[in-house]
């Protein structure tokens, strides 16, 4: 719990500080006097004043936002000798640059974080696939247990190398959201002769890349040997004589191709609500053993079918690969990934707006805090990746053309640039109210989704 709180506060602090720093630095560069730079709201915890600039720097108690207060005739009296330093007296291009600098800083931070992740490298499961369940897209395409995915192409575009399972999941997600066919170059051996396999992701009615979507695709995970890794005391597996290290060969004559396929077969055997004792063949210390295993039934919830379990984990650690880039390749990949994630975020928002994607995709602070804690517990690289993703989301969200957001102010400046006059006070007030209403609605949906995800 403590790690989750600390990771969440650090994440918010960094992202907000960088966002406001973008506004601050460009404002100073444009000759605007900055009165206060605040990270957080409420009671100040730390406060100091710059000797040369006179800017008051504040770290406040409530880390859910921040602001940069600039000299502005609309917010108070400005001395005649300082009028040229006021924000409202700056040319349109300067005001637009100051407003856009916050989201831009978040996107640049994401590029930097992803570049660091690429330079350090991550250990990921290799792109060797477990047997896809029957009826899924991968099964229909002829993918078999142990197949290696070497390259992939979205919509017939440039072929991209697939070095790890994470690369493949990302390409599947991209193709699904774009409604394109994904072509896979697949080989039986890691560097063997390859065949091209098309996946018609557009044929799936569900386009949201959640767990149910990947179940329909059949992307269950990486290939692993069907070895018994853990046996729970007193469970069906122990009662049948299974031991850690046993290699599962078959269940009722059906060959065990990999860990994921074996686990799925066991669960599916209880769909009818009852299951007969199963004939298991295992290999132990070079000898073949035949055992009788009686799985126990787990009733289904919310109308779902019952499943079976044996209280043992089947499946070895999948083969891992180190995904690492050189300096320029890592930086380029960081830029490319930031662009792709930003574009995908915008597309998902657009689809939610027209009803083609569920509002359940909106996450609030509780979900973000949960993911912050989980990523931090997995290591620095995973936490930096999480920060990059949230930074992109914050940057893109703030560019939306909603009053009270940076994108809303940019929308006003676009109007001013096209018409030569600023938005009237009456319309500015109306749009402000509408923007606040939309933001409150989004926050309510996000909070409701958080409650359902974490405690539903």
XYZ file of C-alpha atoms in Angstrom:
456
model
C 0.000 0.000 0.000
C 2.810 2.408 0.928
C 4.604 1.709 -2.344
C 1.409 2.438 -4.281
C 0.921 5.784 -2.512
C 4.552 6.835 -2.953
C 4.683 5.732 -6.605
C 1.427 7.583 -7.333
C 2.555 10.816 -5.663
C 5.941 10.707 -7.403
C 4.253 10.071 -10.766
C 1.816 12.965 -10.321
C 4.551 15.261 -9.044
C 6.871 14.578 -11.964
C 4.183 14.803 -14.662
C 2.605 17.977 -13.279
C 5.976 19.652 -12.657
C 7.081 18.927 -16.226
C 3.762 20.136 -17.684
C 3.871 23.426 -15.791
C 7.605 23.783 -16.445
C 6.781 23.783 -20.162
C 4.398 26.714 -19.690
C 6.889 28.470 -17.421
C 9.989 28.170 -19.610
C 8.261 29.322 -22.804
C 6.579 32.190 -20.940
C 9.962 33.387 -19.707
C 11.436 32.960 -23.188
C 8.620 35.099 -24.624
C 9.274 37.899 -22.119
C 6.284 37.298 -19.855
C 6.660 37.875 -16.123
C 5.778 34.743 -14.147
C 4.358 35.485 -10.695
C 4.003 31.929 -9.382
C 5.008 28.408 -10.444
C 3.042 25.901 -8.361
C 3.077 22.124 -8.291
C -0.092 21.097 -6.456
C -2.958 23.032 -4.920
C -3.864 24.072 -1.397
C -1.545 24.816 1.497
C 2.082 25.399 0.430
C 4.550 22.881 1.855
C 7.625 24.540 0.345
C 7.937 28.079 -0.940
C 10.834 30.196 -2.190
C 11.294 33.236 -4.424
C 13.750 33.552 -7.298
C 16.229 36.359 -6.627
C 16.425 37.598 -10.217
C 12.993 36.728 -11.605
C 10.931 37.424 -8.493
C 8.889 34.294 -9.327
C 7.395 32.483 -6.346
C 7.974 28.715 -6.525
C 5.531 26.561 -4.548
C 5.065 22.873 -3.791
C 1.563 22.504 -2.348
C -0.158 19.818 -0.313
C -2.668 18.506 -2.870
C -0.715 16.952 -5.789
C -3.632 16.763 -8.227
C -2.633 19.596 -10.501
C -0.589 22.745 -10.764
C -0.504 26.133 -12.404
C 1.691 28.965 -13.655
C 0.356 32.426 -12.756
C 1.561 35.115 -15.132
C 1.248 38.862 -15.082
C -2.063 39.614 -16.843
C -4.195 42.742 -16.999
C -7.348 40.593 -16.978
C -6.508 39.249 -13.524
C -5.338 42.387 -11.747
C -3.810 45.810 -12.038
C -0.509 46.003 -13.875
C 1.928 48.872 -13.424
C 2.504 50.908 -16.610
C 6.208 50.039 -16.729
C 5.346 46.317 -16.697
C 2.555 46.262 -19.262
C 4.914 44.838 -21.892
C 5.528 41.881 -19.549
C 1.829 40.957 -19.281
C 0.593 37.783 -20.940
C -2.442 39.427 -22.522
C -0.218 41.966 -24.313
C 1.884 39.347 -26.089
C 1.437 38.600 -29.800
C -0.855 35.714 -30.710
C 1.998 33.378 -31.643
C 3.633 33.880 -28.231
C 0.422 33.232 -26.299
C -0.254 30.088 -28.354
C 3.301 28.850 -27.821
C 3.057 29.355 -24.046
C -0.222 27.439 -23.850
C 0.955 24.602 -26.126
C 4.232 24.219 -24.232
C 2.632 22.292 -21.347
C 1.314 19.366 -23.387
C 4.451 19.489 -25.548
C 6.608 19.103 -22.423
C 4.663 15.982 -21.429
C 5.154 14.462 -24.874
C 8.870 15.281 -24.815
C 9.118 13.706 -21.366
C 7.522 10.547 -22.771
C 10.084 10.468 -25.578
C 12.917 10.798 -23.057
C 11.513 8.119 -20.733
C 10.906 5.651 -23.565
C 14.395 6.326 -24.919
C 15.878 5.495 -21.501
C 13.813 2.299 -21.396
C 15.105 1.389 -24.862
C 18.712 2.075 -23.876
C 18.537 0.116 -20.624
C 16.608 -2.732 -22.234
C 13.898 -5.016 -20.916
C 13.670 -8.772 -20.569
C 10.489 -9.881 -22.313
C 8.976 -13.228 -23.321
C 10.111 -14.271 -26.783
C 7.573 -14.154 -29.611
C 7.062 -17.916 -29.511
C 3.346 -18.615 -29.277
C 1.367 -20.983 -27.120
C -1.279 -23.111 -28.839
C -4.262 -20.854 -29.632
C -7.697 -22.131 -28.514
C -10.023 -23.530 -31.171
C -12.156 -20.976 -32.978
C -9.802 -18.055 -32.378
C -8.227 -16.053 -35.205
C -4.770 -17.506 -34.632
C -6.163 -21.059 -34.622
C -8.097 -20.416 -37.841
C -4.917 -19.028 -39.402
C -3.073 -22.264 -38.658
C -0.835 -21.092 -35.819
C 0.505 -24.031 -33.837
C 2.114 -24.431 -30.454
C 5.723 -23.251 -30.508
C 5.502 -21.169 -33.696
C 7.880 -18.211 -33.787
C 6.679 -14.832 -35.073
C 9.567 -13.111 -36.833
C 8.024 -10.071 -38.550
C 4.635 -8.419 -38.971
C 2.948 -5.936 -41.294
C -0.122 -3.799 -40.489
C -2.387 -3.273 -43.485
C 0.259 -4.279 -46.030
C 2.663 -1.570 -44.865
C 6.348 -1.946 -44.077
C 7.321 -5.189 -42.363
C 8.458 -4.696 -38.773
C 10.653 -7.071 -36.770
C 8.972 -8.820 -33.842
C 11.599 -9.394 -31.195
C 9.336 -10.154 -28.253
C 5.738 -10.970 -27.390
C 5.164 -7.352 -26.360
C 5.965 -6.224 -29.918
C 3.350 -8.616 -31.264
C 0.669 -7.491 -28.801
C 1.305 -3.874 -29.755
C 1.012 -4.623 -33.494
C -2.185 -6.602 -32.930
C -3.610 -3.667 -30.956
C -2.618 -1.175 -33.652
C -4.114 -3.259 -36.469
C -7.365 -3.782 -34.536
C -7.871 -0.088 -33.810
C -7.080 0.833 -37.412
C -9.361 -1.953 -38.711
C -6.533 -3.453 -40.778
C -5.378 -6.981 -41.540
C -2.225 -8.034 -39.726
C 0.186 -10.246 -41.641
C 2.549 -12.397 -39.621
C 5.741 -14.022 -40.815
C 5.839 -17.259 -38.818
C 8.388 -20.081 -38.597
C 8.486 -23.418 -36.800
C 12.094 -22.775 -35.766
C 13.413 -19.467 -34.436
C 15.395 -18.744 -37.594
C 13.792 -21.278 -39.908
C 11.908 -20.912 -43.170
C 8.899 -18.660 -42.667
C 5.336 -18.645 -43.930
C 2.994 -15.632 -44.104
C -0.183 -15.817 -42.034
C -2.929 -13.156 -42.387
C -5.086 -12.196 -39.405
C -8.315 -10.449 -40.385
C -8.717 -8.407 -37.205
C -11.358 -6.259 -38.918
C -13.674 -9.291 -38.801
C -13.865 -9.059 -35.016
C -16.769 -6.952 -33.834
C -14.867 -6.034 -30.691
C -12.027 -3.597 -31.401
C -11.079 -2.655 -27.847
C -7.737 -4.272 -26.927
C -8.775 -5.722 -23.572
C -8.450 -9.256 -22.209
C -11.619 -10.425 -23.987
C -10.284 -9.105 -27.292
C -7.005 -11.010 -26.992
C -8.969 -14.128 -26.030
C -10.809 -13.894 -29.372
C -7.538 -13.390 -31.199
C -6.116 -16.409 -29.376
C -3.006 -14.631 -28.140
C -2.831 -16.461 -24.824
C 0.823 -15.873 -24.082
C 4.295 -17.188 -24.756
C 5.092 -20.847 -25.267
C 6.248 -22.713 -22.164
C 7.045 -26.351 -21.435
C 4.091 -28.169 -19.786
C 6.064 -28.838 -16.621
C 4.549 -28.904 -13.126
C 6.042 -25.834 -11.429
C 4.007 -25.832 -8.223
C 1.752 -28.299 -6.400
C -0.650 -27.045 -3.712
C -0.742 -29.208 -0.610
C -3.961 -31.189 -0.237
C -5.193 -30.450 -3.765
C -6.183 -32.901 -6.514
C -2.700 -32.824 -8.056
C -0.927 -33.810 -4.834
C -3.521 -36.485 -4.062
C -2.896 -37.996 -7.514
C 0.858 -38.171 -6.867
C 1.982 -35.297 -9.102
C 5.253 -33.647 -8.117
C 7.068 -30.455 -8.954
C 9.233 -31.019 -12.022
C 6.933 -33.577 -13.668
C 6.525 -32.938 -17.388
C 2.926 -33.350 -18.537
C 2.723 -35.464 -21.696
C -1.024 -35.912 -22.192
C -4.462 -35.696 -20.596
C -6.929 -38.409 -21.603
C -4.779 -39.124 -24.651
C -4.644 -35.478 -25.802
C -1.031 -34.355 -26.097
C 0.025 -31.454 -23.863
C 1.631 -29.026 -26.302
C 2.503 -26.263 -23.860
C 1.616 -24.881 -20.449
C -1.130 -22.514 -21.606
C -2.870 -25.204 -23.677
C -2.752 -27.668 -20.769
C -4.206 -25.159 -18.308
C -6.975 -24.228 -20.750
C -7.844 -27.886 -21.304
C -8.132 -28.511 -17.571
C -10.366 -25.475 -17.023
C -12.604 -26.356 -19.993
C -13.129 -29.917 -18.744
C -15.400 -28.602 -16.002
C -17.761 -26.640 -18.264
C -20.578 -29.180 -17.763
C -20.418 -28.797 -13.989
C -18.892 -32.233 -13.383
C -15.765 -34.044 -14.544
C -14.668 -37.664 -14.437
C -11.174 -38.724 -13.269
C -8.601 -37.993 -15.972
C -5.778 -40.175 -17.235
C -2.550 -38.131 -17.052
C 0.751 -39.246 -18.564
C 3.812 -37.507 -17.121
C 7.555 -37.866 -17.412
C 9.565 -37.960 -14.196
C 13.325 -38.424 -14.147
C 13.236 -40.024 -17.610
C 10.396 -42.422 -16.767
C 6.806 -42.305 -18.023
C 4.132 -42.466 -15.345
C 0.367 -42.883 -15.746
C -1.709 -41.201 -13.020
C -5.413 -40.720 -12.322
C -6.292 -37.110 -11.499
C -9.711 -35.998 -10.251
C -10.079 -32.216 -10.889
C -12.333 -30.194 -8.623
C -15.143 -28.026 -9.975
C -15.180 -24.244 -9.551
C -18.697 -22.823 -10.079
C -18.976 -20.036 -12.645
C -19.903 -16.471 -11.699
C -22.460 -14.177 -13.317
C -23.802 -16.876 -15.619
C -20.389 -18.106 -16.770
C -19.667 -21.802 -17.195
C -18.033 -23.762 -14.404
C -14.331 -24.572 -14.655
C -12.080 -27.284 -13.274
C -8.740 -27.055 -11.470
C -6.158 -29.411 -10.008
C -4.408 -26.927 -7.681
C -1.100 -27.093 -9.513
C 0.571 -24.583 -11.820
C 1.547 -26.007 -15.195
C 4.035 -24.183 -17.368
C 7.700 -23.279 -17.116
C 9.155 -19.785 -17.337
C 8.900 -18.783 -21.017
C 12.047 -18.081 -22.985
C 13.109 -14.483 -22.417
C 14.922 -12.084 -24.734
C 16.658 -8.804 -23.929
C 15.151 -6.023 -26.043
C 17.677 -3.181 -26.134
C 18.482 -0.372 -28.584
C 21.560 1.732 -29.294
C 21.557 5.478 -28.631
C 20.072 6.787 -31.876
C 17.843 3.753 -32.466
C 16.534 4.013 -28.898
C 15.795 7.715 -29.271
C 14.140 7.191 -32.652
C 12.060 4.328 -31.261
C 11.023 6.585 -28.341
C 9.808 9.265 -30.754
C 7.996 6.686 -32.888
C 6.308 5.009 -29.911
C 5.216 8.361 -28.471
C 3.668 9.304 -31.807
C 1.900 5.942 -32.124
C 0.548 6.036 -28.576
C -0.624 9.634 -29.008
C -2.394 8.775 -32.271
C -3.955 5.682 -30.723
C -5.172 7.682 -27.730
C -6.846 10.220 -30.014
C -8.450 7.481 -32.103
C -9.804 5.753 -29.008
C -11.232 9.042 -27.733
C -12.863 9.637 -31.098
C -14.381 6.173 -31.114
C -15.733 6.651 -27.595
C -17.258 9.951 -28.707
C -19.215 8.300 -31.548
C -20.102 5.207 -29.515
C -17.790 2.719 -31.246
C -15.720 2.159 -28.091
C -16.821 1.723 -24.507
C -16.486 4.496 -21.933
C -15.038 1.791 -19.678
C -11.680 2.623 -21.256
C -11.569 5.864 -19.252
C -9.435 5.474 -16.134
C -9.305 7.688 -13.060
C -6.809 8.352 -10.273
C -7.564 5.117 -8.396
C -6.668 2.947 -11.400
C -3.620 5.090 -12.134
C -2.478 4.728 -8.520
C -2.981 0.959 -8.700
C -0.906 0.688 -11.879
C 1.736 3.015 -10.432
C 2.224 0.688 -7.478
C 2.254 -2.455 -9.615
C 4.750 -1.043 -12.132
C 7.020 0.265 -9.353
C 7.041 -3.184 -7.718
C 8.195 -4.699 -11.034
C 11.261 -2.462 -11.325
C 12.522 0.904 -12.520
C 12.173 0.171 -16.249
C 8.513 -0.819 -15.875
C 7.830 2.270 -13.749
C 9.458 4.547 -16.347
C 7.317 2.925 -19.054
C 4.234 3.602 -16.934
C 5.272 7.242 -16.459
C 5.740 7.621 -20.214
C 2.265 6.242 -20.929
C 0.595 8.531 -18.384
C 2.614 11.511 -19.628
C 1.356 10.877 -23.160
C -2.221 10.598 -21.911
C -1.863 13.861 -19.973
C -0.370 15.647 -22.977
C -3.033 14.446 -25.389
C -5.885 15.086 -22.947
C -4.774 18.678 -22.437
C -4.775 19.270 -26.194
C -8.469 18.435 -26.484
C -10.457 21.507 -27.623
C -12.290 21.880 -24.319
C -12.381 25.171 -22.404
C -10.444 24.918 -19.098
C -7.891 22.730 -20.941
C -4.903 24.003 -22.927
C -6.571 22.805 -26.119
C -9.553 25.050 -25.384
C -7.326 28.126 -25.187
C -5.625 27.102 -28.425
C -9.098 26.851 -29.969
C -9.737 30.476 -28.912
C -6.427 31.550 -30.447
C -7.279 29.778 -33.680
C -10.520 31.754 -33.813
C -8.595 34.941 -33.128
C -6.091 34.137 -35.853
C -8.830 33.434 -38.416
C -11.141 36.334 -37.587
C -8.776 38.935 -36.184
C -10.763 39.279 -32.961
C -10.819 37.409 -29.679
C -13.746 35.359 -28.372
C -16.286 37.598 -26.629
C -16.597 37.451 -22.847
C -20.155 36.134 -23.136
C -19.162 33.224 -25.348
C -16.031 32.574 -23.304
C -18.181 32.212 -20.184
C -20.663 29.891 -21.927
C -17.918 27.698 -23.340
C -16.196 27.649 -19.956
C -19.337 26.298 -18.308
C -19.765 23.677 -21.027
C -16.127 22.642 -20.672
C -16.428 22.293 -16.912
C -19.563 20.163 -17.378
C -17.769 17.837 -19.821
C -14.745 17.508 -17.533
C -16.958 16.724 -14.529
C -18.797 14.100 -16.584
C -15.517 12.496 -17.639
C -14.297 12.505 -14.031
C -17.532 10.854 -12.881
C -17.239 8.130 -15.523
C -13.577 7.596 -14.629
C -14.392 7.304 -10.918
C -17.228 4.844 -11.613
C -14.879 2.757 -13.809
C -12.235 2.793 -11.073
C -14.700 1.456 -8.515
C -15.811 -1.312 -10.877
C -12.254 -2.314 -11.800
C -10.885 -2.407 -8.287
C -13.885 -3.529 -6.234
C -16.505 -4.683 -8.738
